[in-house]
CSV table of C-alpha atoms in Angstrom, one decimal:
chain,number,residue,atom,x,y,z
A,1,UNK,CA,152.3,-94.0,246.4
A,2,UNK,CA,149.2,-95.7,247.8
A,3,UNK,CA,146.4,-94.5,246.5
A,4,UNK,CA,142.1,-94.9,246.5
A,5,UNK,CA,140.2,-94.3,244.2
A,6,UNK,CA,136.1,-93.7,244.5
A,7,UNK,CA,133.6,-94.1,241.6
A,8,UNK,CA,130.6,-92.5,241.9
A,9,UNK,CA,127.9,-92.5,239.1
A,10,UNK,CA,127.0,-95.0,236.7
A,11,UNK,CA,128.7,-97.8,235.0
A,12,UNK,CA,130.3,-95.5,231.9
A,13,UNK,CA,131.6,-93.5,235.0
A,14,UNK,CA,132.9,-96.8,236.5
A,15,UNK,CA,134.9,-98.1,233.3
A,16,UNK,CA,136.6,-94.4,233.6
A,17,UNK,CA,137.9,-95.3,237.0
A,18,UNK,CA,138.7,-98.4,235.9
A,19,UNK,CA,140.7,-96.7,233.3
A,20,UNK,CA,142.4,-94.6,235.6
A,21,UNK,CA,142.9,-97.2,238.5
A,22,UNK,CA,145.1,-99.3,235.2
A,23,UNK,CA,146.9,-96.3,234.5
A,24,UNK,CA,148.2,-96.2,238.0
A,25,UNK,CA,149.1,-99.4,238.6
A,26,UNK,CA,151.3,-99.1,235.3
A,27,UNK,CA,152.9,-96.4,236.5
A,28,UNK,CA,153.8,-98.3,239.9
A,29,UNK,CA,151.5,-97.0,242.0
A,30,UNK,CA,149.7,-99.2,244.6
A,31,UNK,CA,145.7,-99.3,245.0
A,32,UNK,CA,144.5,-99.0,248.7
A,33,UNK,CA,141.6,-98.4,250.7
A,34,UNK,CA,141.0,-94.8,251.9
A,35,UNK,CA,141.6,-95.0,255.3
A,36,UNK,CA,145.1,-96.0,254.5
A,37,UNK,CA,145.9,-93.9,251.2
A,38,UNK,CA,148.4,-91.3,250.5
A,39,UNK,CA,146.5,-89.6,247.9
A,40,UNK,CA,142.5,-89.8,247.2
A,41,UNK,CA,140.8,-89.5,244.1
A,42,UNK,CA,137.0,-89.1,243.7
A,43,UNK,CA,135.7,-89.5,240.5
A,44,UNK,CA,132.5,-88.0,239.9
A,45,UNK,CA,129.1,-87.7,238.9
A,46,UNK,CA,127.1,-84.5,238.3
A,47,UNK,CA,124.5,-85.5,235.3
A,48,UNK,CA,121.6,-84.4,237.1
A,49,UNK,CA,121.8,-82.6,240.4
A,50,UNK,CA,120.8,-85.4,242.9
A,51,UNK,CA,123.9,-87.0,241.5
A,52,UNK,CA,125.9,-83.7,242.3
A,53,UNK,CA,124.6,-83.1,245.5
A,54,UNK,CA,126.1,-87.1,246.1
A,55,UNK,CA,129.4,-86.0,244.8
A,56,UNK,CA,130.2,-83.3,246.9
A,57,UNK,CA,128.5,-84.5,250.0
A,58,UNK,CA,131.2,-87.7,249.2
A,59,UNK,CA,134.1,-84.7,248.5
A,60,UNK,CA,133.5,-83.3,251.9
A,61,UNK,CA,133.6,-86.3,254.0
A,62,UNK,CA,137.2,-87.7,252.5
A,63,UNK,CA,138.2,-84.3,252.7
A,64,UNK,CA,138.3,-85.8,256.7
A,65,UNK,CA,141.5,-88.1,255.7
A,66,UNK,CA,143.5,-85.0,254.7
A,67,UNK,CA,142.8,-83.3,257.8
A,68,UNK,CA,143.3,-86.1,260.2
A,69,UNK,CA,145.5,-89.1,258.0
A,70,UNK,CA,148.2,-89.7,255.8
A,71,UNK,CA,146.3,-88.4,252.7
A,72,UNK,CA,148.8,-86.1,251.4
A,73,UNK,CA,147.0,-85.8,248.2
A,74,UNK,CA,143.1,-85.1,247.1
A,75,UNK,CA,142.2,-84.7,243.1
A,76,UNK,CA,138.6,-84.8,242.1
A,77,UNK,CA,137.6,-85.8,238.6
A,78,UNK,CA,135.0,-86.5,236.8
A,79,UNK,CA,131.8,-85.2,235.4
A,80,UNK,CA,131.2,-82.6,238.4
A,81,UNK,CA,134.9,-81.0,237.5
A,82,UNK,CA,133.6,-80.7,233.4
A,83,UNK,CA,130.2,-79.0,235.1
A,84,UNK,CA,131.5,-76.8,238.0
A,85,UNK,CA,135.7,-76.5,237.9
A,86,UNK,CA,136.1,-73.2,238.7
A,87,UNK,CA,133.4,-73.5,241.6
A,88,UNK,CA,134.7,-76.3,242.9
A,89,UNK,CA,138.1,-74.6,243.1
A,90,UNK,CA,136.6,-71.4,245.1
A,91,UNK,CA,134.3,-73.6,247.8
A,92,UNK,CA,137.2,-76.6,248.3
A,93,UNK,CA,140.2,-75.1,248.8
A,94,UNK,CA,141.5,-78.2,250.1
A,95,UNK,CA,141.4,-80.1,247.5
A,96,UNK,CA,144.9,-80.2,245.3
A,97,UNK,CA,143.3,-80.7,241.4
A,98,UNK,CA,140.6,-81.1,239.0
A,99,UNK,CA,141.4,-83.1,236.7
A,100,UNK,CA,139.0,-83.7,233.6
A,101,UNK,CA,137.0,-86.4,231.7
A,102,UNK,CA,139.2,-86.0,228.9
A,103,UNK,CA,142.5,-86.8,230.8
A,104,UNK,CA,141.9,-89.9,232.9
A,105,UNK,CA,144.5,-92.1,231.3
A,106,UNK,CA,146.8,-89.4,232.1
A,107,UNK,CA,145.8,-89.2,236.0
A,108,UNK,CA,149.1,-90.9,236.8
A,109,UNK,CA,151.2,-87.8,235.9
A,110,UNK,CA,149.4,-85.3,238.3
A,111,UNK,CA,150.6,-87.1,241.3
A,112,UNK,CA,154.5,-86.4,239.9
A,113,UNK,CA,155.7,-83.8,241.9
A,114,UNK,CA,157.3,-82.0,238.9
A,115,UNK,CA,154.1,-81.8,237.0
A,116,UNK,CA,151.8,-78.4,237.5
A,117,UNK,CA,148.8,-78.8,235.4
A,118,UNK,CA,145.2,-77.6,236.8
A,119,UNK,CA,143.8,-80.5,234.6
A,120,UNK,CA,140.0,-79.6,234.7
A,121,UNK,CA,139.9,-78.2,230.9
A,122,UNK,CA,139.4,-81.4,228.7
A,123,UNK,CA,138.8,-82.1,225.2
A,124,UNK,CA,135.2,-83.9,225.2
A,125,UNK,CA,134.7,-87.3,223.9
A,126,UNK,CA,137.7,-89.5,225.0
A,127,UNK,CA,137.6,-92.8,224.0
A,128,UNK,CA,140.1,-95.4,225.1
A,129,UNK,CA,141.8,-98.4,222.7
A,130,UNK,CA,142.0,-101.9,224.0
A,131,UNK,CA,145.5,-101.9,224.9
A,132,UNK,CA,144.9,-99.3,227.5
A,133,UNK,CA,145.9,-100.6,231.5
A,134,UNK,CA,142.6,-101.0,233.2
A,135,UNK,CA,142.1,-102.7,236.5
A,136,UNK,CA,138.6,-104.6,236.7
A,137,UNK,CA,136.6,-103.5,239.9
A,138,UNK,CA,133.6,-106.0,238.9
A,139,UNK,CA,132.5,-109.4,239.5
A,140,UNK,CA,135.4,-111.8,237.8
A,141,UNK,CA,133.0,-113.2,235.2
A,142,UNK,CA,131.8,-109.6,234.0
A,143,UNK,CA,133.0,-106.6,232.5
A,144,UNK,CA,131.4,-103.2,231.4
A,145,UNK,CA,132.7,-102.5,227.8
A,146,UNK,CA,132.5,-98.8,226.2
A,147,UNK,CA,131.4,-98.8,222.7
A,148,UNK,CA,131.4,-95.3,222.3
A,149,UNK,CA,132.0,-92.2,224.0
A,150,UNK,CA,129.3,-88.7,223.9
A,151,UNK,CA,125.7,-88.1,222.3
A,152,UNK,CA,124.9,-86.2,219.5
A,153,UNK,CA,121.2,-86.6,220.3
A,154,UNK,CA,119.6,-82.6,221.6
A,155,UNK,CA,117.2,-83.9,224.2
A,156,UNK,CA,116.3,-80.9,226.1
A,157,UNK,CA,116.9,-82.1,230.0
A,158,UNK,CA,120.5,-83.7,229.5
A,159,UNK,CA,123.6,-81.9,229.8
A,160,UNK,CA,126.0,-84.8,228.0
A,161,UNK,CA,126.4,-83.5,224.8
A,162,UNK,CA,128.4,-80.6,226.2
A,163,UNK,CA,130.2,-82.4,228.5
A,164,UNK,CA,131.0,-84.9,226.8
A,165,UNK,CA,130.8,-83.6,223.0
A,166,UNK,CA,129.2,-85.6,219.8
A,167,UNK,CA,129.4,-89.1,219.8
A,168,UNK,CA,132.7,-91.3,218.9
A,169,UNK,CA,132.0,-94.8,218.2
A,170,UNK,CA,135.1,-97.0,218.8
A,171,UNK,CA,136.2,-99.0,215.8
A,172,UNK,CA,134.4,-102.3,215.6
A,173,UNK,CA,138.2,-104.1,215.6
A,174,UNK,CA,138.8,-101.8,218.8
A,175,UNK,CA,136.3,-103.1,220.7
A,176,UNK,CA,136.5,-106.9,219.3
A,177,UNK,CA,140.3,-106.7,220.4
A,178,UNK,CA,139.2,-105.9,224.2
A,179,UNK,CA,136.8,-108.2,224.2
A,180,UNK,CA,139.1,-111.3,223.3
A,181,UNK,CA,141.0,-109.6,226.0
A,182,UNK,CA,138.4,-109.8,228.5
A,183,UNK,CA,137.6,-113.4,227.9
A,184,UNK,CA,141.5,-114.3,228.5
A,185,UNK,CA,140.9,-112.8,232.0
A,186,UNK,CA,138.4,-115.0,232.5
A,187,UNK,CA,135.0,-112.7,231.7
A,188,UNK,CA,132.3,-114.3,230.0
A,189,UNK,CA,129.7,-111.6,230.3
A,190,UNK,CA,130.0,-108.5,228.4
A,191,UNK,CA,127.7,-105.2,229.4
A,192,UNK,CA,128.1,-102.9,226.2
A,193,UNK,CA,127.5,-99.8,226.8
A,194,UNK,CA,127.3,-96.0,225.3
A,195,UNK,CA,124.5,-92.7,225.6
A,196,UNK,CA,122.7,-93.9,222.4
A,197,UNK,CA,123.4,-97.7,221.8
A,198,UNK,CA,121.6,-97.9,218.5
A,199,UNK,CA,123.3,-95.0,217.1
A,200,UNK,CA,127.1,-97.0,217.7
A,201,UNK,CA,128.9,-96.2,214.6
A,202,UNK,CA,126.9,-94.5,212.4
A,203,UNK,CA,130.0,-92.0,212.4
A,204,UNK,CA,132.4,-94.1,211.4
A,205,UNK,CA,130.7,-96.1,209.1
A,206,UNK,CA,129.5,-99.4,210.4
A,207,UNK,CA,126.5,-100.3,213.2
A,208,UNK,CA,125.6,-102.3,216.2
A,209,UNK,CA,124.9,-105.1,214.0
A,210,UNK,CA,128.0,-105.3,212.5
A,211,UNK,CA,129.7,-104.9,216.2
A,212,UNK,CA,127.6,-107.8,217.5
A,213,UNK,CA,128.8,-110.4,214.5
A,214,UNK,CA,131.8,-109.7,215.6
A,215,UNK,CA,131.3,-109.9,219.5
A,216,UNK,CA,129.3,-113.2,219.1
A,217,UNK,CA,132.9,-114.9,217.7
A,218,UNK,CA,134.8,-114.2,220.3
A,219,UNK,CA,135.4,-117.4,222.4
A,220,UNK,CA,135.0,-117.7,226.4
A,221,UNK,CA,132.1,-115.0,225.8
A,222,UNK,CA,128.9,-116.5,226.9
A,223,UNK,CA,126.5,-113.5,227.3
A,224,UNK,CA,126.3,-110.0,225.4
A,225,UNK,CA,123.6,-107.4,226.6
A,226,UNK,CA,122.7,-104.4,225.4
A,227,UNK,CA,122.3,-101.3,227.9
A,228,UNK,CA,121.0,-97.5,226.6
A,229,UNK,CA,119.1,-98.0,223.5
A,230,UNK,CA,117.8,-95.6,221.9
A,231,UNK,CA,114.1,-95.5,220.7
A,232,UNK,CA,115.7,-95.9,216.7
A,233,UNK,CA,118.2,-98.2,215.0
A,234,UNK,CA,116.2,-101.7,215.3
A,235,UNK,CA,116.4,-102.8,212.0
A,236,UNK,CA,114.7,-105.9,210.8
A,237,UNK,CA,117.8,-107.5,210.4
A,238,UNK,CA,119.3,-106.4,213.7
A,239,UNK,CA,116.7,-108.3,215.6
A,240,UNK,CA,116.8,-111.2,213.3
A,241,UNK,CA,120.7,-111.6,214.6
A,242,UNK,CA,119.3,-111.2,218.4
A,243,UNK,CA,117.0,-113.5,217.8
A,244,UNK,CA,119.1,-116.6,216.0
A,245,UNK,CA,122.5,-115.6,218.7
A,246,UNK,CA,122.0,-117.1,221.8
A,247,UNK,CA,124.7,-114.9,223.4
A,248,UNK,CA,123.0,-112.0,222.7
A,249,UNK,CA,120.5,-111.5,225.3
A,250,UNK,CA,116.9,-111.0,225.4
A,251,UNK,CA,117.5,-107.8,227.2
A,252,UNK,CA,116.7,-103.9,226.0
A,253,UNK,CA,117.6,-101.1,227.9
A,254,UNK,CA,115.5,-98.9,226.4
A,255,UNK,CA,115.0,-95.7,228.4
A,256,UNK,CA,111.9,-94.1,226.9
A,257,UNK,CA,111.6,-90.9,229.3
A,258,UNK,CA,107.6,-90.4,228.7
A,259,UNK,CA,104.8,-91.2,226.6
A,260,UNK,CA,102.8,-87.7,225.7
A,261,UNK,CA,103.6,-86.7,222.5
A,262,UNK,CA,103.5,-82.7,224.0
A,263,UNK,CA,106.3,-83.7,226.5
A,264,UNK,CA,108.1,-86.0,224.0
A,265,UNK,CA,108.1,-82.6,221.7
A,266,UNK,CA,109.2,-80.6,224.4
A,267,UNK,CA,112.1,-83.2,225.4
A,268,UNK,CA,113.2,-83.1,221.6
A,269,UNK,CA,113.1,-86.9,222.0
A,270,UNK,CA,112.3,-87.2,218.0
A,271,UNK,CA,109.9,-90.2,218.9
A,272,UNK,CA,106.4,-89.8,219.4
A,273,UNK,CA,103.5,-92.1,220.9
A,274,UNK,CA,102.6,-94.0,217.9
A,275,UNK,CA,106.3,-95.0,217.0
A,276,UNK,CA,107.0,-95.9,220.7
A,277,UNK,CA,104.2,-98.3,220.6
A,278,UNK,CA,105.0,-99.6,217.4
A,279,UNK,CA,108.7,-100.5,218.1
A,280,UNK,CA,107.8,-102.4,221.6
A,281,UNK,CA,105.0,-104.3,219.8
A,282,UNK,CA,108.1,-104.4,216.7
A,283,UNK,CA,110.3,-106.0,219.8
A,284,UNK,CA,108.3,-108.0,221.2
A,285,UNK,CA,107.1,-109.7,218.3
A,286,UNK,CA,111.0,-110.6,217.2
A,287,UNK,CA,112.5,-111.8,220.4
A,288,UNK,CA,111.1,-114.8,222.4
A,289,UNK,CA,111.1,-114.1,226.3
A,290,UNK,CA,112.3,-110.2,225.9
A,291,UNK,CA,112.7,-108.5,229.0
A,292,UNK,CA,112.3,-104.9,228.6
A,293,UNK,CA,113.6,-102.1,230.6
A,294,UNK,CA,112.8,-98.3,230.6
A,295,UNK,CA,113.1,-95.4,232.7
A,296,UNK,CA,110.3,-92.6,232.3
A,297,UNK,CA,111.2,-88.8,233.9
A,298,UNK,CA,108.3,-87.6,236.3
A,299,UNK,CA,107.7,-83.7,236.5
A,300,UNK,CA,108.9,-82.4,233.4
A,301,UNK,CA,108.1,-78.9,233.1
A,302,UNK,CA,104.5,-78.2,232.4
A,303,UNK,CA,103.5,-81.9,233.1
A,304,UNK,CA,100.2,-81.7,233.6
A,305,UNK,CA,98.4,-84.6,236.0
A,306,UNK,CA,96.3,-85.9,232.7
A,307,UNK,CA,99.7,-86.4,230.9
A,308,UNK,CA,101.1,-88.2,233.7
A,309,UNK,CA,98.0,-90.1,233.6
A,310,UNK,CA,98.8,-90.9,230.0
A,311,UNK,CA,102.0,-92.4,231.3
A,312,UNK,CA,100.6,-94.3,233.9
A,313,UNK,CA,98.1,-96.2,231.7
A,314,UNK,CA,100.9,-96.7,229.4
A,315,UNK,CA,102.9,-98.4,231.8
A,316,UNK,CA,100.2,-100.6,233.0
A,317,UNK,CA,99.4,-101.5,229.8
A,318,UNK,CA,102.7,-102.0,228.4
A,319,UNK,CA,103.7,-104.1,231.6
A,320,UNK,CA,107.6,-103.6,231.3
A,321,UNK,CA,109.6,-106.2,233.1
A,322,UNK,CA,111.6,-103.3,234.6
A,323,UNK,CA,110.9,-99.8,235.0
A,324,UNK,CA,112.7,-96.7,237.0
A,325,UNK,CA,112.0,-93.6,237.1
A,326,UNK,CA,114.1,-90.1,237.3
A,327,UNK,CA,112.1,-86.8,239.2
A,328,UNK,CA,112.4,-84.1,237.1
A,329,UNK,CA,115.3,-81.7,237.8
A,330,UNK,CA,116.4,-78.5,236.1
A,331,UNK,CA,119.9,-79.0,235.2
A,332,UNK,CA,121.9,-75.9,234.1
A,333,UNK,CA,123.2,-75.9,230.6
A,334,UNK,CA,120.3,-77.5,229.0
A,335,UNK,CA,117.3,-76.1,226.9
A,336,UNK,CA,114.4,-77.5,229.6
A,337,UNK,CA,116.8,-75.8,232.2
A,338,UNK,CA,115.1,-72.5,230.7
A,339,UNK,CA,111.6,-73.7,231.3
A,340,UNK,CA,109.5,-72.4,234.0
A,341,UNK,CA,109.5,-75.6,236.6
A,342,UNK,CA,106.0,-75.5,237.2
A,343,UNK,CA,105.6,-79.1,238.8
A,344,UNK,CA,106.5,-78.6,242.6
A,345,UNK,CA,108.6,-81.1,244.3
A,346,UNK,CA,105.6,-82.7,246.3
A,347,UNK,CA,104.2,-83.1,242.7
A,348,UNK,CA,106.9,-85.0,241.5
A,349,UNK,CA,107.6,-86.8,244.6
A,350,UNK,CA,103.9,-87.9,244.6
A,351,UNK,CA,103.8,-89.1,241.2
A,352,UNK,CA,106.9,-90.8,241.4
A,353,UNK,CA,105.4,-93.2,244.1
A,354,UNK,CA,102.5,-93.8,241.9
A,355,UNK,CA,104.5,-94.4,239.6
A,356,UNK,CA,106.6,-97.3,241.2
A,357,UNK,CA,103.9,-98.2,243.1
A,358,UNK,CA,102.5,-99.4,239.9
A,359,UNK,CA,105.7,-100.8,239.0
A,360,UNK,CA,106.0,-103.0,241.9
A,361,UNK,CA,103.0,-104.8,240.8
A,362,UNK,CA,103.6,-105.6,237.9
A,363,UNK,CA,106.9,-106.6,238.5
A,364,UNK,CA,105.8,-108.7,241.3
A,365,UNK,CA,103.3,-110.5,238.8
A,366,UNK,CA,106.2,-110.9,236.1
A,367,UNK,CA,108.7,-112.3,238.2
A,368,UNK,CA,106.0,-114.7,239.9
A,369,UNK,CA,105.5,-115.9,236.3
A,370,UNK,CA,108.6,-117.3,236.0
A,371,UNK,CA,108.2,-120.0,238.9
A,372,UNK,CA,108.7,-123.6,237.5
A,373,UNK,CA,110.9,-122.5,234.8
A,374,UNK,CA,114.7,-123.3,233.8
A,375,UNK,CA,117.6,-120.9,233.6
A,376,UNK,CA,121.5,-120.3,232.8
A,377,UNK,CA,122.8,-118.1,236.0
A,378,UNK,CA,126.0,-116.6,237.2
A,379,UNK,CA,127.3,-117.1,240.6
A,380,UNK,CA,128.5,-114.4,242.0
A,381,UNK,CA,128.7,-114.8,246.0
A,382,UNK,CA,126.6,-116.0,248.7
A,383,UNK,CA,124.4,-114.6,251.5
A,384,UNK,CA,122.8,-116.2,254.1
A,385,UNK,CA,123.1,-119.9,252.7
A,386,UNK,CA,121.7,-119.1,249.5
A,387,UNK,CA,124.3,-118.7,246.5
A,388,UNK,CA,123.2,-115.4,244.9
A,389,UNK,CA,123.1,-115.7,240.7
A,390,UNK,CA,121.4,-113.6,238.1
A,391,UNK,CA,119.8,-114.9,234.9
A,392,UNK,CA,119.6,-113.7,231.9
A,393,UNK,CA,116.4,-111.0,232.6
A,394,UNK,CA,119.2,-109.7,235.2
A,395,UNK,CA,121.2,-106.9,234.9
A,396,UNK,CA,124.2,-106.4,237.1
A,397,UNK,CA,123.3,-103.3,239.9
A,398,UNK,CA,119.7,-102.2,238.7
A,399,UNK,CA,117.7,-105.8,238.5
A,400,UNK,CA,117.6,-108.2,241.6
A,401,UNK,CA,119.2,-111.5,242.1
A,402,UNK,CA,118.4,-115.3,241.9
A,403,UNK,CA,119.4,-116.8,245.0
A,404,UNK,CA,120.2,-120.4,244.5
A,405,UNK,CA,120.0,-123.1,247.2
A,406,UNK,CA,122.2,-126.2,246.1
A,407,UNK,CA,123.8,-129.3,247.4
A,408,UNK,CA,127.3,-129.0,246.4
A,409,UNK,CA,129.6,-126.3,246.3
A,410,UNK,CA,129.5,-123.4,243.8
A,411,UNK,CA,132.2,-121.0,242.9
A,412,UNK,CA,131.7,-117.1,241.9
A,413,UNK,CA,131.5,-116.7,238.1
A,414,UNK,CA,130.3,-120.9,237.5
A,415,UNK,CA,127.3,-120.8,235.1
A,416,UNK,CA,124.8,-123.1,236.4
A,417,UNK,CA,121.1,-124.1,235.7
A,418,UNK,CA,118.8,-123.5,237.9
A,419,UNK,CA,114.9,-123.9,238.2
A,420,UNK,CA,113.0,-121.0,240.1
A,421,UNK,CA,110.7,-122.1,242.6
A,422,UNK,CA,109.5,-118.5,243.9
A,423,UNK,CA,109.7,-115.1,243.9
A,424,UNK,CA,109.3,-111.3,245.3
A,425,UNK,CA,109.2,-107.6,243.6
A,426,UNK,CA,112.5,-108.0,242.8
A,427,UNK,CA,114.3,-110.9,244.0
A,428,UNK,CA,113.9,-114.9,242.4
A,429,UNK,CA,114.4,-118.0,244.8
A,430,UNK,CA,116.2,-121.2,242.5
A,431,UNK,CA,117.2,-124.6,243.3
A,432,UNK,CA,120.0,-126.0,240.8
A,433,UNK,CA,118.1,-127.7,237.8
């Protein structure tokens, strides 16, 4: 059969779909676009209810193709199907399975004919070996890699822990093993990923530190960035290997949420002002050119405007190279789902513009620092004459590009250097070095 496949969410929902699209290849299916697809899948993503409201608005309009095409077939999956199955089933009638989280390298056996199997109830916390078929939908030279699967952190706005269950680290050898598998498909960049990075394998034994002096040997690997971190887990010696690798970037995902130790409480975060301060100064201290990235929730219940204050002085202060932000939503499930949402929507709106009004700035100023200085970069396309590249202080989807103007031709995933010679909020301008 041909069939289409579309990921929505973030990139631990897109190395699912890649999961799934390898599973169908292996099982001799063909992978199409939608308009010309005999069977549609939508994987989804219903972690907070702006990405829920994405999912089925994205259900409803393929749901066109079955009506007026050759889709024969329409499964959803994904994280919507472990929130709202038995909804789903009553308002889409059209749609022929749920199929869930915990069965996606099974997805091929629900379009066999012979198989009846609603598929929506799961065990939580899947986790997926190196051997397993997986189709890459990235650029060539990167690759999202898993490191673990779940949280067993109790933060009081997220649902994950009970749709996902506790966290399962992936053996160290696991992971090693894809990655040499990766770099003989040609990747050279590695995005590790997991709910609570700097918790990786304290279940099983081991640590991120003992992951990453494995990582660092593999060969044809040139960078290794760290996405998710939790607020805990830097040791001293953790950031003396960060420091020493050079494959191992300068880069810390490390989403923070807020700054007032009455909201921190109330998120169950387990940090608190003092040690938040005290680890970026930590951070910054032990890596040369960090680039730093968080993401702070706006609206909380009970936020009052002097404790958003609080966090905007912080992040003026603190001058993070990259900031986002999340407005506040009750989410179903969770303990702050209980709280009285006393922050209206025009409050949170408002304060999220401050917010990343702010941010803007100071990005602005950061990335203007960097003009007149020398970098590594990835190709990966072009646009309007300009080769677009990231650097290291890049991430691939949330950061912006480098876009490179050179006099000879460049191929997508060539590592260059480049010099940057100006800049924007989010964009860098580079001629090769």
């Amino acid at each position: 059969m041909k069939v289409s496949l579309i990921s929505l969410g973030c990139s631990k929902n897109l190395v699912d779909s890649e999961l799934m699209l390898g599973s169908l290849k292996e099982a001799g299916h063909s992978i199409t676009t939608e308009n010309n697809a005999d069977v549609i899948i939508v994987n989804t993503c219903g972690f907070i209810s702006d990405a829920t409201k994405e999912s089925v608005n994205t259900i409803v309009d393929l749901l066109e193709y079955k009506r007026n095409g050759r889709c024969k077939k329409f499964i959803v999956t994904g994280w919507l199907v472990e929130r709202y199955a038995e909804e789903l089933k009553k308002e889409l009638p059209e749609v022929d399975a749920f199929w869930g989280t915990g069965n996606i390298r099974a997805i091929a056996d629900i379009l066999d004919p012979a198989v009846v199997n609603e598929g929506y109830s799961s065990p939580p916390g899947s986790i997926y070996d190196p051997d397993s078929p997986r189709v890459l939908t990235t650029m060539p030279h990167m690759a999202y890699v898993k490191v673990s699967e779940g949280c067993s952190r109790v933060c009081s706005f997220c649902i994950i822990p009970r749709l996902r269950g506790g966290m399962k680290s992936r053996e160290v050898g696991s992971i090693a093993a894809e990655a040499r598998n990766l770099a003989s498909r040609g990747i050279k960049e590695l995005n590790l990923i997991a709910q609570d990075m700097t918790s990786y394998g304290r279940d099983i034994g081991t640590n991120l530190e003992a992951l990453l002096r494995e990582l660092r040997a593999v060969d044809g690997i040139e960078w290794l960035r760290l996405h998710y971190c939790y607020p805990w887990g830097f040791t001293d010696s953790l950031l003396e290997l960060m420091a020493k690798e050079e494959k191992i970037l300068s880069y810390i995902d490390l989403p923070l949420q807020h700054i007032n130790d009455r909201l921190l409480k109330a998120m169950q975060r387990g940090t608190t002002t003092t040690q938040i301060m005290s680890l970026i100064e930590k951070l910054r201290g032990a890596l040369d050119d960090l680039t730093l990235r968080t993401t702070f929730i706006v609206g909380f219940p009970g936020e009052t405007e002097e404790e958003f204050g609080e966090l905007l002085d912080f992040a003026e202060e603190t001058r993070f190279q990259r900031l986002g932000a999340f407005k506040y939503s009750h989410e179903e499930g969770t303990r702050a789902g209980e709280l009285d949402d006393s922050v209206t929507d025009e409050e949170k709106e408002e304060r999220y513009e401050r917010l990343m009004e702010l941010q803007a700035d100071i990005s602005t100023a950061h990335n203007k620092a960097l003009i007149g200085s020398r970098h590594d970069a990835f190709i990966e396309g072009t646009e309007d004459g300009s080769y677009i590249a990231r650097i290291p202080s890049q991430a691939p989807e949330v950061d912006g590009y480098t876009f490179v103007k050179a006099n000879r031709e460049l191929r997508t995933g060539d590592m260059v250097r480049v010099q940057i010679t100006g800049a924007d909020t989010y964009d860098l301008f580079a001629e090769l070095a």
